[in-house]
């Protein structure tokens, strides 16, 4: 491991003081003079033809400037197949809550009042909510096959190689993609097995649970250009989608990425094209902030899934076959990462015989989006229960059974791509002592599960400048949603050789920022960190070149000591870093400005693995679960700032507890959401989160900065499975449906008895 | 000259549409929520000790939040010697109108009312207004020698090599700098002369005449950092001064350079430290917009000068000696460029015998600042009349006499630095036909004069990125005050190979921008243009490298045609520029993002020369001048955008007319300004500006982009002298004092008669 002085230390986030004092400005806080407020009129049917829209009552409300419908904004032709591009419904609505019209008014009150007065007439169509029903040949058709789109959002998070594409044209209309991975002969594998576990699992659609609602402010200029202030995790992606949707050149759209008050994958691009269109239409700034209920109705939750798994194993602990049938419920637009679930079903463990098929299916529900490790909690909930059940049936210790089977670097994934260097075995070993020393009280149980994320990659750049007082400024295109800017300051300081408080990290807007992809896929530290390190190295090289000329020494004989560049061991021959910068930025100067640019296009992935132990107590009479503790070991490569890394793991586990025990969007048969409020949709609060013991495992990545790997996504993945296995340990009953509510647990116990 | 397709064409300024529609937002237009308004209480004495300040009445005005005095803001020790750093007077006031206190209030009305109620008690001190009087040993002392500062602003515009520093410690206190250039033996030179002209010239302090007043908005954050929105020509300089003055690290100050509604050198840094201090003090946004009268009282006008010239010449046309004695009136702070006047007195013409001495003298007037070609109009008004008078006395044609004597590349300047490549002879030759064909009607006359500017240099950088729709974004640190961003778009488009409407140029703030110096010294196109060209070349190289890999061709076999990179002559083997960008900015991509950085640290200067002919009619009874026409020839190296270059020349000539006939700040003996309003201070308006015929001369610079030289400063320099020479031609009378008002001309005529 590289020797470092700053990397590896826990320092506070540089953005904390403003946030804890409530002085951070979010998009909703911005109201330039003349701003108009937009409010939506949303669909009250989940699938219906629009036969008429009467806006006269809305227009009569004093202060209303305009009432806009889909016919005003969308060109003729097929309706867009991506949530943000489909600004308003046009011919029909396809989910309950879909935006149908938008009122623009001088005040929030006027907009709100008028939005409720827009009269929409519907001719109902058949509604399909369950993805299994949607796959039937006679199911209501949500969009004709010809309108299929791309897997835009999922591709942000994981790309796969290999896999057999199934011809979806031979499948019912609502099935919009299908992928199959197979290897060996599963029937033969099951025949060789001493035990075969076969289970069907379901997971519901889940909301990302960010606290800040989506908020976008668009400010037009007289040339038809837009400046859009918005809470986005990916400013360049938001720019591309907005420019494309509105028929503008990318240079006509400036995205100013504001603070993101929680994103978790759910804040990519949503309102930007719509609000931009309204600003261009009115020539005035327009702001739209979603209500909490609208977040549930018309944003982009995580997809629900139906996962059937059949797993065979021998007494010697060998897994002989895995068969998987995966249906991801994509809502009304493409984008559900069924393929990620397949890679997880067949990837964690070595297995000679695989047959995995996954379908992406449309239903009359909001189109899905990314949520921390898209597809992985779902797949892991299934495979990690099946493996656990097989181990217990064979009399194997669940941890040792996993160690017996886990994939190692070089083993093939389901798509035959070999696993790269990774710390899967190491995270299991890191919790072994804990596991062996577990002691369950009455009605208590322990469960273990693993979870892994392949690790995202994307080209990016960064620059480092040196100021005339010797401080550094790092300019980035990546949005800081997890404390990454603090880590970037550390990387620049460590690399250049100054204290971290001399470094400022700036997230610039799309006009000025070096490119970075969306903050997602656990890739910012791994990729942008490399660019920052390279930029700081380059800035240091430039500073040394000037110092060498001024001190009449060779660059390799120089060192940085206390803010000065000096001839090694000769403090008398030195020049302050700030003075070097000044020489390069002064009237008549002869040195080019110090301006270090670094880039990264790393192609090696660094998967991140987590192993978690859950300790639960279950009341057998009620099915109520009390979480007594979670141990979470994670291979982070190198913990650049351990406090931030632990914070990520705490957050991921807390969200995993939400998946496990609390969350799930519920729709009735007509597609109406039944729990679209934070009163009804249960997010875990502090009392529901037990003590979390974090064990940082450091199997360095040879590519990542200082050995780091992505850390954001792995911790959410195994939690639900670990809790399910703990419930099984405590009760003998398997709960196969998320969330594992008390009634469901009680029912499982009753069935087991 | 390099063959170009776009360079050399006149295209409209890219910022015009917003400006002509009145939709450009200036600093004064910004009022974030919670903004406090600041108003100044200013000195009513020009030199006085402050014996007391009573703020109680001001504080009692409803809405007043604070009343701040110098004692609140300035540390103990010598008072700052730079206008912006001397935020408020502390122990004494040294010029009429100096800020003494500042009121911060919830409204403009409250601040205005309260500022008038601040009661300041003074104990008067002696006032000195005339710089000649200020040089007397018994003159009132404005600041002790020990407090002398640096020539901060003048150094932004011209640095000189050589010259003999006179020991100012042996001179009276108000003389703060002195420089002498000498060569040969002037007494011998005058002895050899057939004619000796000896004249004393005066020029007054002149206001830059920008329409937008100084305006600064400072927004604090809870960490003590500042974001300052301000009309500045030099954001990095403003940041340095603000951070230094307030004791902040440069990283704690972000300067957002707003549109500059006229600067001409007068908008560098003025209010930023004061307003920043107030924002930190209150924790709220604070805005200060100067009134028009405050602009005259307390901003930074151009210095007045007293210039004595003695010039000898022989019948054969040889100039045998030039003696010059120059006093620049610096007001209360150092910064008057007497040295520039010396270089002009002894530099335009070859002369074996020189003795030039210049003094910078303090008086009880506002500290001076830069104004388009600082020091040059003053020096040129003197030398170009003396030369003209000598030519006429010797019977030489004034144009031919100049051609006989003008310096050529390689000839020594007064500081013995050889003149670099330049087009001085060429601009005179360009107006020769015009001069020879002149025909004067009754009471009419023609005058000719030359003027030159050495050309500023400063290191800088720029970057060029490529967007996924194939458009380019150029990011700069330079402020566009003359249309430079339009020129940069042309340079990037020409170099990269796309249409200019595919290029967006962005002036970023100090957090994100590549370094560029102040927009002054006629150096932005000359230096930043080189950086943009290098950045576009580098971006093109990166695009070709990716295209080469994708097309399996060598980069040198590729060309750009219609937005695509193709194998030369093989349109079938091509890839769109936008697709290349996309490949470098996509999830899982293997190419680094296209990000071209260019730098420039050019050390060769490219002086710009102008030759102007003025045609006047003078009413001998009243002395009233009617300008009938100006011909202005200027060597611009290469006119990258001729319309913009001609616009610069029109503007410079108009301002030169102001110097010549209209402008001048007038002070009474007590130091009170007598014409501090636009009613009393006469700027030339459209009726005062005659037809201007521009002749662009192109003697390419071997260093500048596509041969370009700086064009902003030269056109203002010779105008006053050309008009004076025309008046002499019409009347036989020499007017030696600016502005050449009707009474002064009448007096000169009377004296000549």
JSON list of C-alpha atoms in Angstrom, two decimals, chain A residues 359-418:
[
{"chain": "A", "resi": 359, "resn": "UNK", "atom": "CA", "xyz": [-37.40, -10.28, -18.75]},
{"chain": "A", "resi": 360, "resn": "UNK", "atom": "CA", "xyz": [-38.12, -6.58, -18.61]},
{"chain": "A", "resi": 361, "resn": "UNK", "atom": "CA", "xyz": [-41.86, -6.06, -18.60]},
{"chain": "A", "resi": 362, "resn": "UNK", "atom": "CA", "xyz": [-44.05, -2.96, -18.85]},
{"chain": "A", "resi": 363, "resn": "UNK", "atom": "CA", "xyz": [-46.96, -2.34, -16.47]},
{"chain": "A", "resi": 364, "resn": "UNK", "atom": "CA", "xyz": [-49.22, 0.65, -15.79]},
{"chain": "A", "resi": 365, "resn": "UNK", "atom": "CA", "xyz": [-46.97, 2.05, -13.09]},
{"chain": "A", "resi": 366, "resn": "UNK", "atom": "CA", "xyz": [-44.48, 4.92, -13.14]},
{"chain": "A", "resi": 367, "resn": "UNK", "atom": "CA", "xyz": [-41.39, 4.20, -15.20]},
{"chain": "A", "resi": 368, "resn": "UNK", "atom": "CA", "xyz": [-38.59, 2.98, -13.02]},
{"chain": "A", "resi": 369, "resn": "UNK", "atom": "CA", "xyz": [-35.22, 4.52, -12.38]},
{"chain": "A", "resi": 370, "resn": "UNK", "atom": "CA", "xyz": [-31.98, 3.79, -10.68]},
{"chain": "A", "resi": 371, "resn": "UNK", "atom": "CA", "xyz": [-31.72, 3.19, -6.97]},
{"chain": "A", "resi": 372, "resn": "UNK", "atom": "CA", "xyz": [-28.43, 2.33, -5.27]},
{"chain": "A", "resi": 373, "resn": "UNK", "atom": "CA", "xyz": [-27.12, -0.83, -6.91]},
{"chain": "A", "resi": 374, "resn": "UNK", "atom": "CA", "xyz": [-30.00, -1.23, -9.38]},
{"chain": "A", "resi": 375, "resn": "UNK", "atom": "CA", "xyz": [-31.13, -4.86, -9.63]},
{"chain": "A", "resi": 376, "resn": "UNK", "atom": "CA", "xyz": [-28.70, -6.12, -7.04]},
{"chain": "A", "resi": 377, "resn": "UNK", "atom": "CA", "xyz": [-30.76, -6.12, -3.81]},
{"chain": "A", "resi": 378, "resn": "UNK", "atom": "CA", "xyz": [-33.50, -7.97, -5.69]},
{"chain": "A", "resi": 379, "resn": "UNK", "atom": "CA", "xyz": [-31.23, -10.66, -7.11]},
{"chain": "A", "resi": 380, "resn": "UNK", "atom": "CA", "xyz": [-29.31, -10.99, -3.87]},
{"chain": "A", "resi": 381, "resn": "UNK", "atom": "CA", "xyz": [-32.48, -11.43, -1.80]},
{"chain": "A", "resi": 382, "resn": "UNK", "atom": "CA", "xyz": [-33.21, -14.49, -3.93]},
{"chain": "A", "resi": 383, "resn": "UNK", "atom": "CA", "xyz": [-29.84, -16.19, -4.37]},
{"chain": "A", "resi": 384, "resn": "UNK", "atom": "CA", "xyz": [-28.63, -15.56, -0.84]},
{"chain": "A", "resi": 385, "resn": "UNK", "atom": "CA", "xyz": [-31.71, -17.18, 0.65]},
{"chain": "A", "resi": 386, "resn": "UNK", "atom": "CA", "xyz": [-31.49, -20.13, -1.72]},
{"chain": "A", "resi": 387, "resn": "UNK", "atom": "CA", "xyz": [-27.81, -20.67, -0.89]},
{"chain": "A", "resi": 388, "resn": "UNK", "atom": "CA", "xyz": [-28.55, -20.31, 2.82]},
{"chain": "A", "resi": 389, "resn": "UNK", "atom": "CA", "xyz": [-31.36, -22.81, 2.66]},
{"chain": "A", "resi": 390, "resn": "UNK", "atom": "CA", "xyz": [-29.24, -25.31, 0.74]},
{"chain": "A", "resi": 391, "resn": "UNK", "atom": "CA", "xyz": [-26.38, -24.97, 3.21]},
{"chain": "A", "resi": 392, "resn": "UNK", "atom": "CA", "xyz": [-28.64, -25.53, 6.17]},
{"chain": "A", "resi": 393, "resn": "UNK", "atom": "CA", "xyz": [-30.33, -28.48, 4.44]},
{"chain": "A", "resi": 394, "resn": "UNK", "atom": "CA", "xyz": [-26.94, -30.07, 3.85]},
{"chain": "A", "resi": 395, "resn": "UNK", "atom": "CA", "xyz": [-25.77, -29.39, 7.39]},
{"chain": "A", "resi": 396, "resn": "UNK", "atom": "CA", "xyz": [-23.14, -26.93, 6.29]},
{"chain": "A", "resi": 397, "resn": "UNK", "atom": "CA", "xyz": [-22.35, -23.78, 8.21]},
{"chain": "A", "resi": 398, "resn": "UNK", "atom": "CA", "xyz": [-23.77, -21.03, 5.97]},
{"chain": "A", "resi": 399, "resn": "UNK", "atom": "CA", "xyz": [-20.54, -19.02, 6.08]},
{"chain": "A", "resi": 400, "resn": "UNK", "atom": "CA", "xyz": [-18.30, -21.99, 5.37]},
{"chain": "A", "resi": 401, "resn": "UNK", "atom": "CA", "xyz": [-20.62, -23.13, 2.58]},
{"chain": "A", "resi": 402, "resn": "UNK", "atom": "CA", "xyz": [-20.26, -19.73, 0.97]},
{"chain": "A", "resi": 403, "resn": "UNK", "atom": "CA", "xyz": [-16.47, -19.79, 1.37]},
{"chain": "A", "resi": 404, "resn": "UNK", "atom": "CA", "xyz": [-16.49, -23.21, -0.25]},
{"chain": "A", "resi": 405, "resn": "UNK", "atom": "CA", "xyz": [-18.21, -21.83, -3.35]},
{"chain": "A", "resi": 406, "resn": "UNK", "atom": "CA", "xyz": [-17.49, -18.14, -3.79]},
{"chain": "A", "resi": 407, "resn": "UNK", "atom": "CA", "xyz": [-16.09, -17.01, -7.10]},
{"chain": "A", "resi": 408, "resn": "UNK", "atom": "CA", "xyz": [-12.46, -16.02, -7.17]},
{"chain": "A", "resi": 409, "resn": "UNK", "atom": "CA", "xyz": [-10.70, -13.62, -9.51]},
{"chain": "A", "resi": 410, "resn": "UNK", "atom": "CA", "xyz": [-10.53, -15.30, -12.91]},
{"chain": "A", "resi": 411, "resn": "UNK", "atom": "CA", "xyz": [-13.67, -17.38, -12.42]},
{"chain": "A", "resi": 412, "resn": "UNK", "atom": "CA", "xyz": [-16.26, -16.74, -15.13]},
{"chain": "A", "resi": 413, "resn": "UNK", "atom": "CA", "xyz": [-19.31, -14.62, -14.53]},
{"chain": "A", "resi": 414, "resn": "UNK", "atom": "CA", "xyz": [-22.55, -15.75, -16.21]},
{"chain": "A", "resi": 415, "resn": "UNK", "atom": "CA", "xyz": [-21.58, -13.70, -19.25]},
{"chain": "A", "resi": 416, "resn": "UNK", "atom": "CA", "xyz": [-18.22, -15.55, -19.30]},
{"chain": "A", "resi": 417, "resn": "UNK", "atom": "CA", "xyz": [-16.33, -12.37, -18.45]},
{"chain": "A", "resi": 418, "resn": "UNK", "atom": "CA", "xyz": [-13.81, -13.37, -15.80]}
]
